[in-house]
Coordinates of C-alpha atoms in Angstrom, one line a residue:
M1 CA -89.0 238.5 4.3
K2 CA -91.2 238.7 1.2
R3 CA -93.3 235.7 0.2
I4 CA -93.7 235.6 -3.6
R5 CA -96.3 233.4 -5.2
K6 CA -94.9 232.9 -8.7
I7 CA -97.9 231.6 -10.6
V8 CA -98.4 234.2 -13.3
N9 CA -95.1 235.4 -14.9
F10 CA -94.6 238.8 -16.4
R11 CA -95.3 237.6 -19.9
N12 CA -98.7 236.3 -18.8
R13 CA -99.4 239.5 -17.0
A14 CA -98.6 241.5 -20.1
L15 CA -101.1 239.3 -22.0
L16 CA -103.6 240.0 -19.2
C17 CA -103.4 243.7 -20.0
L18 CA -103.8 243.0 -23.7
L19 CA -106.9 241.0 -22.9
A20 CA -108.4 244.1 -21.2
L21 CA -107.7 243.0 -17.6
L22 CA -109.8 239.8 -17.6
L23 CA -111.2 239.0 -14.2
L24 CA -111.7 235.3 -14.0
V25 CA -113.4 232.7 -11.7
P26 CA -113.8 229.0 -11.3
S27 CA -116.7 226.6 -10.9
V28 CA -118.7 226.5 -7.8
A29 CA -118.2 222.7 -7.2
A30 CA -117.3 222.1 -3.6
W31 CA -115.5 218.9 -2.4
S32 CA -115.2 217.4 1.1
A33 CA -113.5 214.1 0.6
S34 CA -112.7 212.2 3.9
A35 CA -114.7 214.7 5.9
D36 CA -116.7 213.4 8.9
P37 CA -120.4 213.2 8.0
N38 CA -121.1 214.6 11.4
P39 CA -120.4 218.3 11.5
V40 CA -117.6 219.5 13.8
P41 CA -118.9 221.7 16.6
A42 CA -118.2 225.4 16.1
E43 CA -116.1 225.7 19.3
R44 CA -113.9 222.8 18.2
L45 CA -113.3 224.5 14.8
K46 CA -112.4 227.7 16.7
Q47 CA -109.8 225.8 18.7
G48 CA -108.4 224.3 15.6
E49 CA -108.3 227.7 13.9
R50 CA -106.2 229.1 16.8
I51 CA -103.7 226.2 16.5
Y52 CA -103.5 226.7 12.7
R53 CA -103.3 230.4 12.6
N54 CA -101.7 231.4 15.8
G55 CA -99.9 228.3 17.2
I56 CA -102.0 228.5 20.4
L57 CA -103.5 225.3 22.0
P58 CA -106.9 225.1 23.6
S59 CA -105.1 225.2 27.0
G60 CA -103.7 228.6 26.1
Q61 CA -100.1 227.3 25.8
H62 CA -98.0 227.8 22.7
V63 CA -97.5 224.8 20.3
K64 CA -94.0 223.4 20.8
V65 CA -91.7 222.5 17.9
K66 CA -89.7 219.2 18.3
G67 CA -86.0 219.7 18.5
D68 CA -86.2 223.4 19.3
P69 CA -87.7 224.0 22.8
A70 CA -87.3 227.7 22.5
A71 CA -89.3 227.9 19.2
R72 CA -92.9 229.1 19.7
G73 CA -95.8 228.0 17.7
T74 CA -96.8 231.6 17.2
T75 CA -93.6 232.0 15.1
F76 CA -94.0 228.7 13.2
S77 CA -97.7 228.5 12.9
C78 CA -99.2 226.5 10.0
A79 CA -100.6 229.7 8.5
S80 CA -97.3 231.4 8.4
C81 CA -96.2 229.1 5.5
H82 CA -99.4 227.4 4.1
L83 CA -101.2 230.8 4.4
R84 CA -104.5 231.4 6.1
S85 CA -106.5 229.7 3.4
G86 CA -104.2 226.7 3.1
I87 CA -103.3 227.3 -0.5
G88 CA -99.6 227.2 0.0
A89 CA -96.8 229.5 -1.3
L90 CA -93.4 229.8 -2.8
E91 CA -90.8 231.7 -0.8
E92 CA -87.1 232.0 -1.7
N93 CA -87.3 228.8 -3.7
V94 CA -89.0 226.8 -0.9
F95 CA -92.3 225.4 -2.1
T96 CA -95.0 225.1 0.6
P97 CA -97.7 222.9 -0.9
P98 CA -101.5 223.4 -0.5
I99 CA -103.1 221.6 2.4
T100 CA -106.7 222.0 1.5
V101 CA -108.7 218.7 1.6
N102 CA -109.1 218.5 -2.2
R103 CA -105.3 218.3 -2.3
L104 CA -104.4 216.4 0.8
F105 CA -106.9 213.5 0.4
Q106 CA -106.1 213.0 -3.3
P107 CA -102.9 211.5 -4.7
R108 CA -100.4 214.1 -5.8
Q109 CA -99.7 213.4 -9.5
I110 CA -98.0 214.8 -12.5
F111 CA -100.3 215.2 -15.5
F112 CA -99.7 215.3 -19.2
K113 CA -101.6 218.1 -20.9
A114 CA -103.5 218.8 -17.7
N115 CA -105.7 215.7 -18.1
Y116 CA -103.7 212.4 -18.1
P117 CA -101.8 211.4 -15.0
V118 CA -98.2 210.4 -15.7
T119 CA -96.7 209.5 -12.3
Q120 CA -97.7 209.7 -8.7
L121 CA -95.6 211.8 -6.4
R122 CA -97.4 210.5 -3.2
P123 CA -100.5 208.6 -2.3
A124 CA -103.6 210.4 -0.8
Y125 CA -103.3 211.3 2.9
T126 CA -105.4 209.5 5.5
D127 CA -106.0 210.7 9.0
A128 CA -103.1 208.6 10.3
T129 CA -100.6 209.7 7.7
L130 CA -101.6 213.4 8.0
L131 CA -100.9 213.2 11.8
A132 CA -97.6 211.6 11.0
A133 CA -96.8 214.5 8.6
I134 CA -97.6 217.1 11.3
R135 CA -95.7 215.4 14.0
D136 CA -92.8 213.6 12.3
G137 CA -92.4 215.4 8.9
K138 CA -93.1 212.4 6.6
D139 CA -95.5 212.1 3.7
P140 CA -97.7 209.1 3.0
A141 CA -94.9 207.4 1.1
G142 CA -92.6 207.7 4.1
R143 CA -90.4 210.4 2.5
E144 CA -88.9 213.1 4.8
F145 CA -90.0 216.7 4.4
N146 CA -87.6 219.5 4.0
N147 CA -86.3 220.7 7.4
V148 CA -88.1 224.0 6.8
M149 CA -91.3 222.1 7.8
P150 CA -91.5 222.1 11.6
R151 CA -92.3 218.9 13.5
Y152 CA -94.9 219.8 16.0
D153 CA -95.1 218.3 19.5
L154 CA -98.9 217.8 19.8
S155 CA -100.9 215.5 22.1
D156 CA -103.4 213.1 20.5
A157 CA -106.3 215.4 21.5
D158 CA -104.8 218.6 20.2
A159 CA -103.6 216.9 16.9
K160 CA -107.2 215.6 16.3
I161 CA -108.6 219.1 16.8
L162 CA -106.1 220.5 14.2
L163 CA -107.0 217.6 11.9
D164 CA -110.7 218.4 12.2
Y165 CA -110.0 222.0 11.3
L166 CA -107.9 221.1 8.3
K167 CA -110.7 218.9 7.0
N168 CA -112.9 222.0 7.0
L169 CA -110.4 224.5 5.8
S170 CA -111.3 226.0 2.3
V171 CA -113.8 223.1 1.6
N172 CA -116.8 225.0 0.3
Y173 CA -116.5 228.0 -2.0
S174 CA -117.4 231.3 -0.4
P175 CA -120.7 233.1 -0.8
G176 CA -121.0 235.0 -4.1
V177 CA -119.8 232.2 -6.3
T178 CA -122.6 230.6 -8.3
S179 CA -122.6 228.0 -11.0
N180 CA -121.7 230.6 -13.7
T181 CA -121.1 233.9 -12.0
L182 CA -118.8 235.6 -9.5
K183 CA -120.6 238.4 -7.7
F184 CA -119.0 241.7 -6.6
A185 CA -120.4 244.9 -5.1
T186 CA -119.1 248.4 -4.7
V187 CA -120.1 250.8 -1.9
I188 CA -120.8 254.5 -2.4
T189 CA -122.0 256.9 0.2
E190 CA -124.5 259.6 -0.7
D191 CA -122.1 262.5 0.1
V192 CA -120.0 261.6 -3.0
P193 CA -120.6 264.0 -5.9
Q194 CA -122.2 262.4 -9.0
E195 CA -119.2 263.1 -11.2
E196 CA -117.0 261.1 -8.9
R197 CA -119.5 258.2 -8.7
D198 CA -119.6 258.1 -12.5
A199 CA -115.8 258.2 -12.7
M200 CA -115.5 255.0 -10.6
L201 CA -118.5 253.2 -11.9
G202 CA -117.6 254.0 -15.5
V203 CA -114.3 252.1 -15.1
L204 CA -115.8 249.2 -13.2
N205 CA -118.8 248.7 -15.5
Q206 CA -116.7 248.9 -18.6
Y207 CA -114.4 246.3 -17.1
I208 CA -117.3 243.9 -16.3
A209 CA -118.8 244.3 -19.8
I210 CA -115.5 243.5 -21.5
K211 CA -114.9 240.4 -19.4
N212 CA -118.4 239.1 -19.9
S213 CA -118.3 239.7 -23.6
Q214 CA -115.0 237.7 -23.9
S215 CA -116.4 235.0 -21.6
R216 CA -119.2 234.5 -24.1
A217 CA -116.7 234.3 -26.9
F218 CA -114.6 231.8 -25.1
G219 CA -117.6 229.7 -24.3
S220 CA -119.3 229.6 -27.7
R221 CA -117.2 230.6 -30.7
M222 CA -113.6 229.9 -29.9
N223 CA -112.2 226.7 -31.4
S224 CA -110.7 224.1 -29.1
R225 CA -107.1 225.1 -29.9
G226 CA -107.7 228.7 -29.0
R227 CA -109.6 227.8 -25.9
L228 CA -106.7 225.6 -24.7
M229 CA -104.2 228.4 -25.3
A230 CA -106.4 230.8 -23.2
E231 CA -106.7 228.2 -20.5
N232 CA -103.0 227.5 -20.3
M233 CA -102.2 231.2 -20.2
L234 CA -104.8 232.2 -17.7
G235 CA -104.3 229.2 -15.3
S236 CA -107.7 227.5 -15.2
R237 CA -110.2 226.1 -17.7
D238 CA -113.2 227.6 -15.9
L239 CA -111.6 231.1 -15.8
T240 CA -112.2 231.6 -19.4
V241 CA -116.0 231.4 -19.3
R242 CA -117.0 232.7 -15.9
Q243 CA -119.3 235.7 -15.9
L244 CA -119.0 238.6 -13.4
S245 CA -121.7 240.8 -11.9
L246 CA -121.3 244.1 -10.0
S247 CA -123.9 245.6 -7.7
T248 CA -123.8 249.2 -6.6
W249 CA -124.7 249.6 -2.9
V250 CA -125.5 253.2 -2.1
L251 CA -125.6 254.1 1.6
K252 CA -127.8 257.0 2.7
G253 CA -128.2 259.0 5.9
A254 CA -125.9 259.1 8.9
P255 CA -123.0 256.7 9.2
E256 CA -124.6 255.0 12.3
T257 CA -127.3 253.7 9.9
W258 CA -125.0 252.3 7.4
R259 CA -124.5 248.9 9.1
A260 CA -128.1 248.1 9.0
Q261 CA -128.3 249.1 5.3
L262 CA -125.3 246.9 4.5
E263 CA -126.7 243.9 6.3
E264 CA -129.9 244.1 4.4
L265 CA -128.2 244.5 1.0
Y266 CA -125.9 241.6 1.8
R267 CA -128.9 239.4 3.0
K268 CA -130.6 240.0 -0.4
E269 CA -127.4 239.4 -2.4
P270 CA -124.4 237.8 -0.9
V271 CA -121.3 238.8 -2.8
F272 CA -117.8 237.4 -3.0
A273 CA -116.1 240.7 -2.3
L274 CA -116.5 244.4 -2.2
I275 CA -114.2 246.1 -4.7
G276 CA -113.4 249.8 -4.9
G277 CA -116.0 252.0 -3.3
I278 CA -115.9 255.6 -2.5
S279 CA -116.8 257.9 0.4
H280 CA -115.7 261.3 1.9
R281 CA -116.8 260.2 5.3
D282 CA -115.4 257.8 7.9
W283 CA -115.2 254.3 6.4
T284 CA -115.2 252.5 9.7
P285 CA -118.9 251.3 9.6
V286 CA -118.2 249.6 6.2
H287 CA -114.9 248.2 7.6
R288 CA -116.6 246.7 10.6
F289 CA -119.3 245.1 8.5
S290 CA -116.7 243.5 6.2
E291 CA -114.7 242.2 9.2
D292 CA -117.7 240.8 11.0
N293 CA -119.0 239.0 7.8
G294 CA -115.6 237.8 6.6
L295 CA -116.1 239.8 3.4
P296 CA -113.1 241.2 1.5
C297 CA -113.2 244.9 0.9
L298 CA -110.5 246.0 -1.5
F299 CA -109.0 249.5 -1.9
P300 CA -112.0 251.8 -1.2
L301 CA -111.3 255.4 -2.2
T302 CA -111.5 257.0 1.3
D303 CA -109.3 259.5 3.2
F304 CA -110.7 258.2 6.5
P305 CA -110.1 254.4 6.7
A306 CA -110.3 252.5 10.0
I307 CA -106.9 252.5 11.7
T308 CA -106.2 249.0 13.0
D309 CA -103.3 246.5 13.3
S310 CA -105.4 243.4 13.8
D311 CA -108.1 243.1 11.2
W312 CA -107.8 241.1 8.0
Y313 CA -110.6 241.5 5.4
T314 CA -110.2 245.2 4.5
L315 CA -107.2 246.5 2.4
Y316 CA -106.6 250.2 1.9
L317 CA -104.4 252.1 -0.4
S318 CA -103.2 254.2 2.6
K319 CA -104.2 255.5 6.0
G320 CA -105.3 258.8 4.4
Y321 CA -104.9 262.0 6.4
Y322 CA -103.9 260.0 9.5
Q323 CA -100.8 258.9 7.6
E324 CA -99.7 262.5 7.1
G325 CA -99.8 263.0 10.9
E326 CA -97.7 259.9 11.3
G327 CA -95.2 261.2 8.7
A328 CA -94.7 264.5 10.5
A329 CA -94.1 262.7 13.8
R330 CA -91.5 260.4 12.3
Y331 CA -89.7 263.2 10.6
L332 CA -89.4 265.2 13.8
N333 CA -88.3 262.2 15.7
G334 CA -85.5 261.5 13.2
E335 CA -83.9 264.9 13.7
E336 CA -81.0 265.6 16.1
V337 CA -82.4 267.7 18.9
A338 CA -80.6 269.0 22.0
K339 CA -83.7 268.7 24.1
E340 CA -87.3 267.6 23.8
P341 CA -89.1 270.1 21.6
K342 CA -92.5 271.4 22.8
V343 CA -95.1 270.6 20.2
V344 CA -98.5 272.3 19.9
Q345 CA -101.3 271.2 17.5
L346 CA -103.9 273.7 16.3
V347 CA -106.6 271.3 15.1
R348 CA -109.7 272.2 13.0
S349 CA -112.8 270.3 14.2
S350 CA -113.2 268.4 11.0
N351 CA -112.6 264.8 9.9
R352 CA -109.4 265.9 8.2
G353 CA -108.1 267.9 11.2
R354 CA -108.9 265.2 13.7
A355 CA -107.3 262.4 11.5
L356 CA -104.1 264.4 11.1
A357 CA -103.9 265.2 14.8
A358 CA -104.6 261.5 15.8
G359 CA -101.9 260.2 13.5
F360 CA -99.3 262.6 14.9
Q361 CA -100.3 262.2 18.5
K362 CA -100.3 258.4 18.5
T363 CA -97.1 258.0 16.6
W364 CA -95.3 260.8 18.6
S365 CA -96.3 259.1 21.9
E366 CA -95.2 255.7 20.7
L367 CA -91.8 257.1 19.8
G368 CA -91.4 258.1 23.5
H369 CA -92.3 261.8 23.4
P370 CA -94.7 263.7 25.7
V371 CA -98.3 264.1 24.5
P372 CA -98.5 267.3 22.4
V373 CA -100.6 270.2 23.5
T374 CA -103.8 270.3 21.4
V375 CA -105.8 273.4 20.8
N376 CA -109.1 272.8 19.0
I377 CA -110.6 275.3 16.5
A378 CA -114.4 275.0 16.3
A379 CA -116.0 274.4 12.9
G380 CA -117.2 278.0 12.6
E381 CA -114.2 279.7 14.2
R382 CA -111.5 281.3 12.2
L383 CA -107.8 280.9 13.0
D384 CA -106.8 284.6 13.1
R385 CA -103.7 286.4 14.4
A386 CA -105.2 287.1 17.8
L387 CA -105.8 283.4 18.5
L388 CA -102.4 282.5 17.1
D389 CA -100.6 285.1 19.3
K390 CA -102.5 283.9 22.4
V391 CA -101.4 280.3 21.8
L392 CA -97.8 281.2 21.1
A393 CA -97.6 283.5 24.2
R394 CA -99.0 280.8 26.5
E395 CA -97.3 277.7 25.1
K396 CA -94.1 278.9 23.5
P397 CA -93.9 275.9 21.2
A398 CA -90.7 274.9 19.3
V399 CA -93.0 273.1 16.7
L400 CA -96.4 274.3 15.7
L401 CA -98.7 271.9 13.8
V402 CA -101.5 273.6 12.0
W403 CA -104.1 271.1 10.8
D404 CA -106.4 273.4 9.0
D405 CA -107.2 274.5 5.5
A406 CA -105.8 277.5 3.5
T407 CA -107.8 280.0 5.5
A408 CA -105.2 279.6 8.3
L409 CA -102.4 281.0 6.1
G410 CA -103.3 284.6 6.8
A411 CA -102.7 284.2 10.5
L412 CA -99.3 282.6 9.9
D413 CA -98.0 285.6 8.0
S414 CA -97.3 287.3 11.3
L415 CA -94.6 284.6 12.1
A416 CA -92.3 286.1 9.5
S417 CA -91.5 289.1 11.6
R418 CA -90.9 287.2 14.9
K419 CA -87.4 286.7 16.1
E420 CA -88.3 283.6 17.9
R421 CA -90.7 281.5 16.0
P422 CA -91.6 277.8 15.9
R423 CA -91.2 275.6 12.9
V424 CA -94.6 275.1 11.3
F425 CA -96.0 271.9 9.8
L426 CA -99.1 271.9 7.5
S427 CA -100.9 269.3 5.5
G428 CA -100.3 269.7 1.8
R429 CA -103.5 268.0 0.9
Y430 CA -105.6 269.9 3.4
L431 CA -104.3 273.2 2.0
G432 CA -105.0 272.0 -1.6
K433 CA -104.1 274.6 -4.2
G434 CA -103.6 277.0 -1.3
L435 CA -100.2 275.6 -0.6
W436 CA -98.8 277.5 -3.6
S437 CA -99.8 280.8 -2.0
I438 CA -97.5 280.4 1.1
K439 CA -95.5 283.6 1.2
E440 CA -91.8 283.3 0.4
E441 CA -90.7 284.7 3.8
L442 CA -92.5 281.8 5.5
R443 CA -91.2 279.0 3.3
G444 CA -87.9 278.6 5.2
F445 CA -89.5 277.4 8.4
T446 CA -92.8 275.9 7.0
Y447 CA -93.0 272.2 6.2
L448 CA -95.7 270.4 4.3
T449 CA -96.8 266.8 4.5
Y450 CA -97.2 265.2 1.1
P451 CA -98.3 261.5 0.9
F452 CA -98.0 260.9 -2.9
S453 CA -95.4 259.9 -5.4
F454 CA -93.2 262.5 -7.0
S455 CA -93.5 260.8 -10.3
P456 CA -95.3 262.7 -13.1
Y457 CA -99.0 262.0 -13.0
Q458 CA -100.4 261.2 -16.4
P459 CA -103.6 259.1 -16.1
K460 CA -105.1 257.6 -19.2
I461 CA -108.8 257.1 -19.7
G462 CA -108.6 253.7 -21.5
M463 CA -108.6 250.3 -19.9
G464 CA -104.9 249.7 -20.3
R465 CA -102.4 249.7 -17.5
V466 CA -101.7 253.1 -15.9
S467 CA -98.0 253.9 -16.5
V468 CA -96.2 255.1 -13.4
Q469 CA -92.5 255.9 -13.4
G470 CA -90.0 255.6 -10.6
D471 CA -90.1 258.1 -7.8
S472 CA -86.6 259.5 -8.3
K473 CA -87.6 263.2 -8.7
T474 CA -86.7 265.5 -5.8
A475 CA -89.1 268.4 -6.8
L476 CA -92.4 269.0 -8.5
R477 CA -93.9 272.1 -10.1
Q478 CA -97.5 273.0 -9.6
G479 CA -98.6 271.5 -12.9
E480 CA -97.2 268.1 -11.9
V481 CA -99.0 267.7 -8.6
P482 CA -101.9 265.3 -8.7
L483 CA -104.3 267.4 -6.6
K484 CA -106.2 269.1 -9.4
D485 CA -108.7 266.9 -11.2
R486 CA -110.7 264.7 -8.8
V487 CA -112.4 262.8 -11.7
E488 CA -109.2 261.8 -13.4
T489 CA -107.8 260.8 -10.0
V490 CA -110.8 258.5 -9.2
Q491 CA -110.5 256.9 -12.7
A492 CA -106.8 256.2 -12.4
L493 CA -107.1 254.8 -8.9
T494 CA -110.0 252.5 -9.9
R495 CA -108.1 251.2 -12.9
G496 CA -105.1 250.4 -10.7
M497 CA -107.5 248.6 -8.3
V498 CA -109.0 246.6 -11.2
E499 CA -105.6 245.4 -12.3
L500 CA -104.5 244.3 -8.8
V501 CA -107.8 242.4 -8.3
T502 CA -107.5 240.7 -11.7
T503 CA -103.9 239.6 -11.0
A504 CA -105.0 238.2 -7.6
L505 CA -107.9 236.3 -9.1
M506 CA -105.5 234.7 -11.6
D507 CA -103.0 233.7 -9.0
M508 CA -105.8 232.1 -7.0
R509 CA -106.4 229.5 -9.8
D510 CA -109.2 227.3 -8.6
N511 CA -109.0 228.3 -4.9
Y512 CA -112.0 230.6 -4.8
Y513 CA -112.2 231.3 -1.1
R514 CA -112.2 234.7 0.4
D515 CA -109.2 234.1 2.5
A516 CA -107.3 232.8 -0.5
F517 CA -108.2 236.1 -2.3
L518 CA -106.4 238.0 0.4
D519 CA -103.6 235.5 0.7
V520 CA -102.5 236.0 -2.9
L521 CA -102.8 239.8 -2.6
G522 CA -100.5 239.6 0.4
A523 CA -98.0 237.5 -1.5
M524 CA -97.7 239.8 -4.5
M525 CA -94.5 241.6 -5.3
D526 CA -94.5 245.4 -4.9
Q527 CA -96.5 247.1 -7.7
Y528 CA -96.6 250.6 -9.1
Y529 CA -99.9 252.4 -8.4
P530 CA -101.3 255.7 -9.6
L531 CA -100.5 258.6 -7.2
Y532 CA -98.7 256.3 -4.7
G533 CA -95.9 255.0 -6.8
R534 CA -94.5 251.7 -5.5
V535 CA -96.9 250.0 -3.1
G536 CA -96.2 246.9 -1.1
F537 CA -98.3 244.0 0.2
G538 CA -97.7 241.5 3.0
A539 CA -99.5 238.8 4.9
S540 CA -100.5 241.2 7.7
Q541 CA -100.3 244.5 5.9
R542 CA -103.6 246.3 5.4
Y543 CA -102.3 249.6 4.0
A544 CA -100.5 249.3 0.6
A545 CA -98.7 252.7 0.7
R546 CA -97.3 253.5 4.2
G547 CA -95.1 256.5 3.7
C548 CA -95.3 260.3 3.5
Y549 CA -92.9 262.9 2.3
I550 CA -92.1 266.1 4.2
T551 CA -91.6 268.9 1.7
Q552 CA -91.0 272.7 1.5
L553 CA -91.8 275.3 -1.2
G554 CA -88.8 276.6 -3.1
K555 CA -88.2 280.3 -3.9
G556 CA -89.7 282.4 -6.5
A557 CA -93.1 283.1 -8.0
D558 CA -93.3 279.7 -9.5
P559 CA -91.9 277.6 -6.7
Q560 CA -91.2 273.9 -6.7
L561 CA -92.3 271.4 -4.0
I562 CA -89.1 270.0 -2.7
K563 CA -88.6 266.8 -0.8
K564 CA -86.9 267.1 2.6
N565 CA -86.7 263.4 3.4
G566 CA -87.1 259.9 2.1
W567 CA -90.4 258.0 2.1
E568 CA -91.0 258.1 5.9
Q569 CA -92.6 254.8 7.2

């Protein structure tokens, strides 16, 4: 089920694009009404967090729901509806209100022109009425909640632990929010060529400059009528005047030294989030730094993300090369086979080869198949016909996965003359332009992973929205494949990231907490994104594009790349 937070409608989002993708932030004022002047011990807060997020009591038992003994608190946890940050949501016309203290411990009122209270919908909560709401489903005025709201069977001790946590949930704004600035950083590793760094930073810095210029205009020269219109359209009075800053964190040396560099950079300048970023090496050290510090890291440009099902703070566009291995495994699994096919992987000892092999092996095993035979090819070793013949004679595979670059194609030519030959799977990205040189006599039994949209790829250099059409095409010619110009690709992907981040910050309104930032991203409807077409978001989804096409080359001197399946997920 898709949770949709309908705060900014399509008309407002169109205005957002016309305003050059404004990125907007609230004041830093923090409020803690009704909070105990004595700080809650850290262990007690952790216990409350487990109840709120996971529905698990300090005893290790699951929270019980009144009237439904079979229901588990893990299914009906507070966070499943009110979200991790407590900012609430709208799902299928069911409104889940915010439960942060600046909302709970204030009367809920309807205002005229955003300033003058007209009527009170409910009084402010107290400790006693909040416990009654959790247990009995009644607000401070005694009105019954919708039956969607569970009534929790909590002891006095456990209920008070949860109450202490709620009083500390999203109380103080996150680091990186000052009185007039929201601070971001982007991470670049030194292996990235200068032209790619410039491509990403050019888009980000232009974006920051436009936003800050307009903030100054809103704050000084705009008349009150124009400012009110901007405030109403953008969702918050403070959003119109907040400044942004962007720091560039360049990591040098071996990846095992990156963590210490990041910690020092963060100590000197705490930021609200990491946006973008680019590396051709394993992103895992940056990922772990973000998770351990509770620091959002949004859509870094990396082919080697950390692969995890449990982390929260890092969002990726895809799983990179790993995802292509997954796609090959799912495609093979979906075919009707009389018996279990023997699968052999020839794996180049490189980041790309290892990621492809890992994605295939893990997914293939999870689908109930035997572990494939893996033959490693050393970094300086060439896959030639002698090595290939040796592997084929020894293993006699039905399926041969060759996770190598275009230098392997020469050895594969010999397969055309064999009466019994395996089906061959290659990575379209790893081959690069070499995929177009696959000989015609090989194309009938050679399959290529392809993790991008089949829509025409036409990035624009300006700040406007990148136009991406539907993905209805079944074939692409060489000139339509987005594997040629890395600089244009980086620019387009960065502009797409900027728009998503901007929309999320608007949807946050005044809830400028890091968890809220990720909550609203997870509640977005599917979006179109350069290269990847339609991408989806969800509360626990860390990879926006999750599929991969399996393709083949058509016939002729100017072949088409033809889909053989749907978007495998």
